[in-house]
XYZ file of C-alpha atoms in Angstrom:
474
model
C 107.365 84.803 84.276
C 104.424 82.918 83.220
C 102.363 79.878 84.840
C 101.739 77.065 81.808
C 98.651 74.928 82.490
C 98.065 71.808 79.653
C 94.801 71.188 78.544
C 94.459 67.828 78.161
C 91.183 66.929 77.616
C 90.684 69.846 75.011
C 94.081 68.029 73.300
C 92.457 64.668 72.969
C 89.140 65.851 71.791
C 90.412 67.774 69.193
C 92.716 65.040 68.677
C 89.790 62.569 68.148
C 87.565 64.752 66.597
C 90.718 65.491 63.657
C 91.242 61.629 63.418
C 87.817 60.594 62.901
C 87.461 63.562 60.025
C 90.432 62.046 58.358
C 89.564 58.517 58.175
C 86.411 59.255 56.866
C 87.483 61.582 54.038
C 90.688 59.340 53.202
C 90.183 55.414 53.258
C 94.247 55.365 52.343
C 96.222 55.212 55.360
C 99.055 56.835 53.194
C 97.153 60.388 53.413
C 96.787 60.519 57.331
C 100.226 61.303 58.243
C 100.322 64.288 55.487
C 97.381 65.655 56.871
C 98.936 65.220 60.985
C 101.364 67.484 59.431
C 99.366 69.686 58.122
C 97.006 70.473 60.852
C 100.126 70.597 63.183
C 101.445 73.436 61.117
C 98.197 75.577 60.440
C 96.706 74.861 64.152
C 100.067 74.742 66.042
C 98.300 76.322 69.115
C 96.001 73.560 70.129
C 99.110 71.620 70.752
C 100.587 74.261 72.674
C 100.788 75.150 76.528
C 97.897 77.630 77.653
C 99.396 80.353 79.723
C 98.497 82.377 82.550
C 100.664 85.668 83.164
C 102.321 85.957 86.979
C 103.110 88.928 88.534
C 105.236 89.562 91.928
C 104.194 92.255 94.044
C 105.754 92.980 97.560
C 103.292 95.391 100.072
C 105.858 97.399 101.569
C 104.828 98.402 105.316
C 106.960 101.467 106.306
C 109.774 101.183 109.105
C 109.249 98.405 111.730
C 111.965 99.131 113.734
C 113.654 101.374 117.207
C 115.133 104.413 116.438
C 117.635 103.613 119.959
C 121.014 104.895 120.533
C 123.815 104.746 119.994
C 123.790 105.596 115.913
C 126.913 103.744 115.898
C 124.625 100.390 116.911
C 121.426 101.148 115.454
C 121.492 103.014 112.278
C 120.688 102.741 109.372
C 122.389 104.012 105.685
C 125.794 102.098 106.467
C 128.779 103.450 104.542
C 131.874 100.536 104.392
C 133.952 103.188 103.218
C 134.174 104.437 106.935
C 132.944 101.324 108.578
C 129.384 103.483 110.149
C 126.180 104.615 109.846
C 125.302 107.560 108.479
C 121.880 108.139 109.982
C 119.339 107.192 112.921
C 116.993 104.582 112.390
C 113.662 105.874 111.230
C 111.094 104.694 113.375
C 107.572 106.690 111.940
C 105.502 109.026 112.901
C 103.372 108.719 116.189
C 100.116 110.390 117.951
C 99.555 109.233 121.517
C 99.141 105.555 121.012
C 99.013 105.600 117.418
C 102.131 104.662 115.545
C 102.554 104.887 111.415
C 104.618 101.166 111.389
C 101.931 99.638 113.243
C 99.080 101.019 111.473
C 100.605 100.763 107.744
C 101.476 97.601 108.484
C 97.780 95.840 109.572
C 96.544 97.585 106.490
C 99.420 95.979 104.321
C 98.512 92.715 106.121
C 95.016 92.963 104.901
C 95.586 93.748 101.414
C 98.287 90.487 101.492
C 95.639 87.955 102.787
C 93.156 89.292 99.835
C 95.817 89.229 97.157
C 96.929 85.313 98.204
C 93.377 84.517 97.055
C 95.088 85.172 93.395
C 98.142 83.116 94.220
C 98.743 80.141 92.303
C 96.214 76.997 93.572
C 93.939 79.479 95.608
C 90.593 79.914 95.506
C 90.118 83.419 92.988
C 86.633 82.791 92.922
C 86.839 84.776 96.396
C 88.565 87.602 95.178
C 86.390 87.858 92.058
C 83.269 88.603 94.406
C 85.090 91.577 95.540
C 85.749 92.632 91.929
C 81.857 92.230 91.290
C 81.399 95.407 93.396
C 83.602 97.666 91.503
C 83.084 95.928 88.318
C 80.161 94.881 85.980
C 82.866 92.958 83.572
C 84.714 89.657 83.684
C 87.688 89.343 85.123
C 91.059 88.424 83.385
C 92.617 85.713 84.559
C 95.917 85.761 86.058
C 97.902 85.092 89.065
C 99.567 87.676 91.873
C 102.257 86.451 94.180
C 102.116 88.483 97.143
C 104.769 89.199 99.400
C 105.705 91.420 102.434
C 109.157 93.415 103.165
C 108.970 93.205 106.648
C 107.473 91.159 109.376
C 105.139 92.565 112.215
C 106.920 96.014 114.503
C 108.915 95.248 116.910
C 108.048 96.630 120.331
C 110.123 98.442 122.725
C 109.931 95.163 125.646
C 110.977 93.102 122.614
C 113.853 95.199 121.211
C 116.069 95.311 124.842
C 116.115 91.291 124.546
C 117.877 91.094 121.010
C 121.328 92.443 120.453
C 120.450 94.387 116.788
C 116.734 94.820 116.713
C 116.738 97.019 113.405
C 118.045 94.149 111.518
C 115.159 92.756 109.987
C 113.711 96.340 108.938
C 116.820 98.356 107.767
C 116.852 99.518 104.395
C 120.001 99.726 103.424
C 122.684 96.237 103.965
C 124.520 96.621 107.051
C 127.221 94.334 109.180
C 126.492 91.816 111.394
C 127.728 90.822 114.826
C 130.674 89.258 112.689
C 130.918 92.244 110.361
C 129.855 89.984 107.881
C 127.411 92.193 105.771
C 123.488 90.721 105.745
C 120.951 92.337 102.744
C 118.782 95.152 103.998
C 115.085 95.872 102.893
C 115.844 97.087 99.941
C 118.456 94.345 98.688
C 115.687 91.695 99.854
C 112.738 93.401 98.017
C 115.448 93.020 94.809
C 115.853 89.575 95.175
C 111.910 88.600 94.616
C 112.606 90.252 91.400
C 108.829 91.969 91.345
C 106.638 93.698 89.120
C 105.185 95.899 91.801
C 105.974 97.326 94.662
C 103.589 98.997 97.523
C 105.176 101.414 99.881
C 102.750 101.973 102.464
C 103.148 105.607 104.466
C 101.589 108.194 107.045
C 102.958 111.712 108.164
C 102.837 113.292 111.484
C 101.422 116.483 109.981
C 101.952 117.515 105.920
C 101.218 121.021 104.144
C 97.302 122.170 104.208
C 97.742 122.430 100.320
C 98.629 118.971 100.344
C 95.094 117.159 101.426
C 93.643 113.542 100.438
C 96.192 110.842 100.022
C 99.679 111.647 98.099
C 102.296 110.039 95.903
C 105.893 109.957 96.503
C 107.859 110.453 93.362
C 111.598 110.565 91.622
C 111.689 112.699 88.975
C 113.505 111.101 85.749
C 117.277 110.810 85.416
C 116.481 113.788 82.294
C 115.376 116.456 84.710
C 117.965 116.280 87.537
C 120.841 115.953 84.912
C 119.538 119.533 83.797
C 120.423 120.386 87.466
C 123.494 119.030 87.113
C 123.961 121.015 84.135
C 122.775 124.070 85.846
C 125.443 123.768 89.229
C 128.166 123.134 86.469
C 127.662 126.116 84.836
C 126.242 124.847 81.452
C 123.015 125.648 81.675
C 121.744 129.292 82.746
C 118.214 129.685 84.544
C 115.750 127.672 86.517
C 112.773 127.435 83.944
C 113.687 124.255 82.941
C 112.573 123.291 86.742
C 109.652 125.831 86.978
C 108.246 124.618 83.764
C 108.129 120.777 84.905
C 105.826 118.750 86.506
C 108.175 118.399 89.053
C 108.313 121.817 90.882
C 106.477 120.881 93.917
C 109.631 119.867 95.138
C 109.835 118.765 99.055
C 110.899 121.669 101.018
C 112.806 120.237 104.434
C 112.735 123.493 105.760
C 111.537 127.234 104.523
C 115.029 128.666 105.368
C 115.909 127.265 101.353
C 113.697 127.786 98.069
C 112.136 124.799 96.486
C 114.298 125.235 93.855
C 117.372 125.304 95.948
C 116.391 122.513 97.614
C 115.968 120.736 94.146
C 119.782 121.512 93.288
C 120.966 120.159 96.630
C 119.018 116.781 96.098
C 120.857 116.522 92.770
C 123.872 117.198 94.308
C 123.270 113.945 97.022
C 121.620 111.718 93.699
C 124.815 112.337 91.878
C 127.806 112.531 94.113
C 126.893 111.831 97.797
C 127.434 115.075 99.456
C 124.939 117.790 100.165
C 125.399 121.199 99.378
C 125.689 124.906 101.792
C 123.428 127.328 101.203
C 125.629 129.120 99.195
C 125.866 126.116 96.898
C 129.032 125.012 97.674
C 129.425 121.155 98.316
C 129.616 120.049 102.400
C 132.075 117.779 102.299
C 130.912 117.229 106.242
C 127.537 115.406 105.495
C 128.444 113.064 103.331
C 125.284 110.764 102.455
C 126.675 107.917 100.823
C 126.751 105.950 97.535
C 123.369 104.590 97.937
C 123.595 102.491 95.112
C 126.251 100.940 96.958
C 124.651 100.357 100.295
C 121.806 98.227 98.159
C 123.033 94.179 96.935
C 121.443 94.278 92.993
C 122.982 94.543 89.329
C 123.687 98.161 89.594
C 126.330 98.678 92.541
C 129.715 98.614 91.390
C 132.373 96.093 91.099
C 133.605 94.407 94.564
C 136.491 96.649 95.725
C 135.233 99.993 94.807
C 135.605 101.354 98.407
C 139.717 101.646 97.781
C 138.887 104.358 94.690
C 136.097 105.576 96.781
C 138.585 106.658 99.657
C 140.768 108.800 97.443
C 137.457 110.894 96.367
C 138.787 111.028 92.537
C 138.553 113.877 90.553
C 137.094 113.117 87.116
C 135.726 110.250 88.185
C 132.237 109.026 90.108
C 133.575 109.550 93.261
C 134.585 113.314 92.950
C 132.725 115.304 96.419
C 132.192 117.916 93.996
C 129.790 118.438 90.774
C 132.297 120.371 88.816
C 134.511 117.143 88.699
C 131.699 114.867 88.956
C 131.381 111.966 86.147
C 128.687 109.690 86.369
C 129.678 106.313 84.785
C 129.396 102.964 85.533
C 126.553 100.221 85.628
C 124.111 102.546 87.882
C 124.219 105.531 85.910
C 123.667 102.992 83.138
C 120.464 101.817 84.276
C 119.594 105.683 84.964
C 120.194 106.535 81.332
C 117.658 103.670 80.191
C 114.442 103.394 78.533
C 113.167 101.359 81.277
C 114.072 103.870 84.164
C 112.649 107.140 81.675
C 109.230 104.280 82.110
C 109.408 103.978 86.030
C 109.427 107.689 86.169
C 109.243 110.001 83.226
C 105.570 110.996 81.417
C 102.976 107.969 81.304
C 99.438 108.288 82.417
C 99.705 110.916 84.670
C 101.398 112.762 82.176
C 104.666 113.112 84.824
C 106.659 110.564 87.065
C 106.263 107.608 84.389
C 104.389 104.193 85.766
C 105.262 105.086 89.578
C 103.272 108.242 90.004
C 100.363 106.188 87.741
C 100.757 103.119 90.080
C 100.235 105.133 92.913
C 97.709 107.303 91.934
C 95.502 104.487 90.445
C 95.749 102.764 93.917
C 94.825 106.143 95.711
C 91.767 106.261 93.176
C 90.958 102.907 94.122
C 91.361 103.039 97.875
C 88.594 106.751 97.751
C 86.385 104.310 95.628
C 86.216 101.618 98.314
C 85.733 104.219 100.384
C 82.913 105.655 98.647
C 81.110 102.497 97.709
C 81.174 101.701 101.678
C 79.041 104.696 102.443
C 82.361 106.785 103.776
C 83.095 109.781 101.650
C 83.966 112.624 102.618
C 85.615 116.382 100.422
C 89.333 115.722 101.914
C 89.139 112.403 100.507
C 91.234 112.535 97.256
C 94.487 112.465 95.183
C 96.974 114.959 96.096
C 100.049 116.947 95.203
C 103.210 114.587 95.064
C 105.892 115.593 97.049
C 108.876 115.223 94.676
C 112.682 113.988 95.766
C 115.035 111.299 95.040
C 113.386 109.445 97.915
C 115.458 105.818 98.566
C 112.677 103.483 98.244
C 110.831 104.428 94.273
C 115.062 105.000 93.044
C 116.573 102.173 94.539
C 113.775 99.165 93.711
C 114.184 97.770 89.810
C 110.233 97.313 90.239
C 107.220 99.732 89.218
C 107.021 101.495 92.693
C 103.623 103.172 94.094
C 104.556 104.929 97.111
C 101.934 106.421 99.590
C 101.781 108.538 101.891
C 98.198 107.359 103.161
C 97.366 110.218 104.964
C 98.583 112.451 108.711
C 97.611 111.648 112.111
C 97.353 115.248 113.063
C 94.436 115.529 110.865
C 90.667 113.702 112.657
C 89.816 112.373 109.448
C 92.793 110.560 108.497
C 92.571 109.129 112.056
C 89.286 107.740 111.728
C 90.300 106.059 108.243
C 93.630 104.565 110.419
C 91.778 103.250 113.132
C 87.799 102.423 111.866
C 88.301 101.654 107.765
C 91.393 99.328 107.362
C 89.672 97.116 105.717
C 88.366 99.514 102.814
C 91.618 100.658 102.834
C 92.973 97.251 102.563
C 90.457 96.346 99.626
C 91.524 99.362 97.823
C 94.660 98.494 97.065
C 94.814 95.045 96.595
C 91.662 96.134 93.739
C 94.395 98.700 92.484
C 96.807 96.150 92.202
C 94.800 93.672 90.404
C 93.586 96.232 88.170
C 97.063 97.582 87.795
C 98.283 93.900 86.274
C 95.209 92.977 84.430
C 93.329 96.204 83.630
C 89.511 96.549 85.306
C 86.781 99.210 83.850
C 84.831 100.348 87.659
C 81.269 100.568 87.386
C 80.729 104.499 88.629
C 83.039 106.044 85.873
C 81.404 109.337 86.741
C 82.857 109.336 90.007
C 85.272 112.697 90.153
C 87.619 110.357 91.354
C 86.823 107.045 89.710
C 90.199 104.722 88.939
C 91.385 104.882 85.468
C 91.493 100.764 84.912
C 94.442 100.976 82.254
C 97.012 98.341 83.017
C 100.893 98.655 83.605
C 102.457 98.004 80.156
C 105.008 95.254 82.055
C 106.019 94.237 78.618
C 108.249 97.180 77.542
C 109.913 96.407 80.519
C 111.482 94.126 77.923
C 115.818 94.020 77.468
C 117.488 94.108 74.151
C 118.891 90.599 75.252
C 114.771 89.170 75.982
C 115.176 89.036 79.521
C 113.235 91.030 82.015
C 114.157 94.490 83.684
C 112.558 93.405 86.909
C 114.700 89.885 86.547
C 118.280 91.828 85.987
C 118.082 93.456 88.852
C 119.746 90.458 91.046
C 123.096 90.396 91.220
C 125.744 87.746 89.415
């Protein structure tokens, strides 16, 4: 979407300027309207609307909400095929009286109130000063409309005086009071149709080989269909997984290999249901159709649940991978250019514009860092950890998601607690620069931010509309 702004005082001097040309070089009032036609057809553009691109971006806070019992009340992932969630609330990770959804979210918050400098009719004079410390060039014009997913945490006091207090932080759509089923996080971050999204994380404790900041990625539809291939039998050997950028898969526990654990997440990303260690499908953990449990373009047609029940073979609701077949509008949208974008090569040279997006903003956010007088070895971009996490599959946007750093580690703690507001500047820099492109001053820096804008453009349908736009439902 674009912002058009008329220039009228530019219109009528030229306009002026054009007539009092003419009248001088043709006394004959029988030549001026020739030449109005000419000028409109070699200079159509001074006649034209001057545009200034818009982008959406919504700063995704993590979690927000109780993980209280009973499931059955305050869950989350709900499945209408058996009327129930599927899994506890999430709450974050915690350290004595720190807690992930309250820190993420004042550093989200901070980022938001420098970003609405760039909304339409504010003042972006402000938020150019801050791009005069990272940046000796001028900055493009454009406009950023900033929006949250979630409101502030709800505390524990708060959540025994409200019948469903995970309502407003759930990511998947769930049923009411009524049983009348109300959008989830997810559904709602669709509906703003943005460019860019900002998932905002922190671990309890991570890996030692996994230091600095790190990306959360999906790996493209391309590789885990070569898993598929593989548990069907029609493809023999794992190299296609050791050889890709993509092996440093997330390992839940050490009781499986990382490649293992790979062919069981492509087992839940195609068909639902998990698999045994012996690679067999457990048809008792069923994980839903999570392209179901979202409101968008993608989930399928109203009614599905009835096919759903009968678990089909030869269909997209067969339990098992052998019978699995992966049609309809979501595996659609997985086969497309625009999803092989999101996820597949680009800057990074693996997981397309998302691992870029977040990586740029992880650059960004050690540069703020640095230019503040705060740097420090640990401080860096690290390994991905690799899944087919909800949040970067399930948003039709461009999706850098963070985990910011671990409260188990003293360093990460005194970022959380003493440098939100570098933090804060970071990204909202990264997503500027992200949209408009920004070349940083200290390109020496070992980890100075690439400045290459997101190609939103190829993002482009055959039809002309918008991939971020066709993401809302008819």
């Amino acid at each position: 979407m674009k912002v058009a702004i008329r220039r009228t005082e530019l219109l009528v001097f030229h306009a002026i300027e054009f007539y009092s040309f003419a009248s001088r070089l043709f006394l004959e009032r029988r030549f001026i309207i020739p030449l109005v036609m000419l000028f409109l057809v070699f200079y159509p553009s001074m006649f034209q609307e001057h545009e200034i691109p818009t982008y959406r971006v919504i700063l995704d806070p993590g979690h927000g909400g109780i993980a209280k019992h009973p499931m059955s009340v305050h869950g989350d992932r709900y499945d209408t095929i058996r009327g129930r969630y599927l899994e506890t609330f999430k709450e974050g990770a915690s350290r004595k009286a720190l807690h992930e959804h309250i820190l993420v979210y004042d550093i989200a918050r901070r980022a938001e109130r420098l970003l609405r400098h760039l909304a339409p009719g504010g003042d972006a004079e402000r938020f150019y000063r801050v791009l005069r410390k990272y940046s000796d060039r001028a900055p493009r014009a454009l406009y950023i409309e900033t929006g949250m997913s979630r409101g502030r945490s709800i505390t524990e006091e708060e959540s025994r005086l409200v019948e469903d207090p995970n309502a407003p932080f759930r990511l998947f759509d769930y049923p009411d009071a009524k049983g009348s089923m109300q959008k989830g996080r997810i559904s709602r971050i669709n509906e703003r149709r943005p460019h860019l999204v900002v998932s905002l994380h922190m671990a309890a404790a991570g890996p030692r080989d996994y230091e600095g900041m790190n990306p959360v990625i999906i790996p493209p539809h391309s590789l885990l269909l070569k898993g598929f291939e593989y548990l069907r039998g029609e493809r023999e050997g794992s190299a296609f997984f050791r050889r890709s950028h993509y092996r440093d898969w997330f390992i839940e526990n050490t009781s499986r290999s990382d490649f293992s654990w790979f062919l069981n997440d492509t087992s839940i990303y195609f068909t639902g249901y998990p698999l045994r260690r012996d690679r067999n499908t457990d048809m008792t953990r069923f994980r839903g159709y999570r392209y179901n449990m979202v409101n968008w373009s993608c989930a399928d047609e109203h009614g599905w649940e009835r096919a759903a029940r009968h678990r089909i073979s030869s269909s997209r609701y067969a339990p098992r991978v052998d019978d699995f077949v992966p049609s309809g509008r979501f595996w659609d949208r997985e086969r497309s250019a625009c999803e092989n974008f999101r996820r597949g090569g680009g800057e990074e040279g693996f997981g397309g514009d998302n691992a870029y997006a977040s990586y740029e903003i992880i650059r960004y956010i050690c540069y703020s860092l640095r230019m503040n007088g705060d740097d420090h070895p640990s401080q860096k971009p690290g390994k991905s950890y690799v899944s087919v996490w909800i949040m970067p599959l399930h948003v039709n946007a461009v999706n850098a998601f963070i985990e910011l750093g671990y409260l188990n580690r003293k360093r990460d703690r005194h970022l959380f607690t003493k440098r939100k507001n570098e933090l804060a500047e970071g990204i909202a820099v990264g997503i500027y620069s992200l949209c408009a492109g920004l070349e940083v001053k200290e390109r020496e820096y070992k980890y100075a931010p690439r400045g290459k804008r997101i190609d939103f453009g190829r993002y482009r349908l055959p039809d002309g509309s918008s991939y971020f736009d066709a993401v809302v439902a008819d």
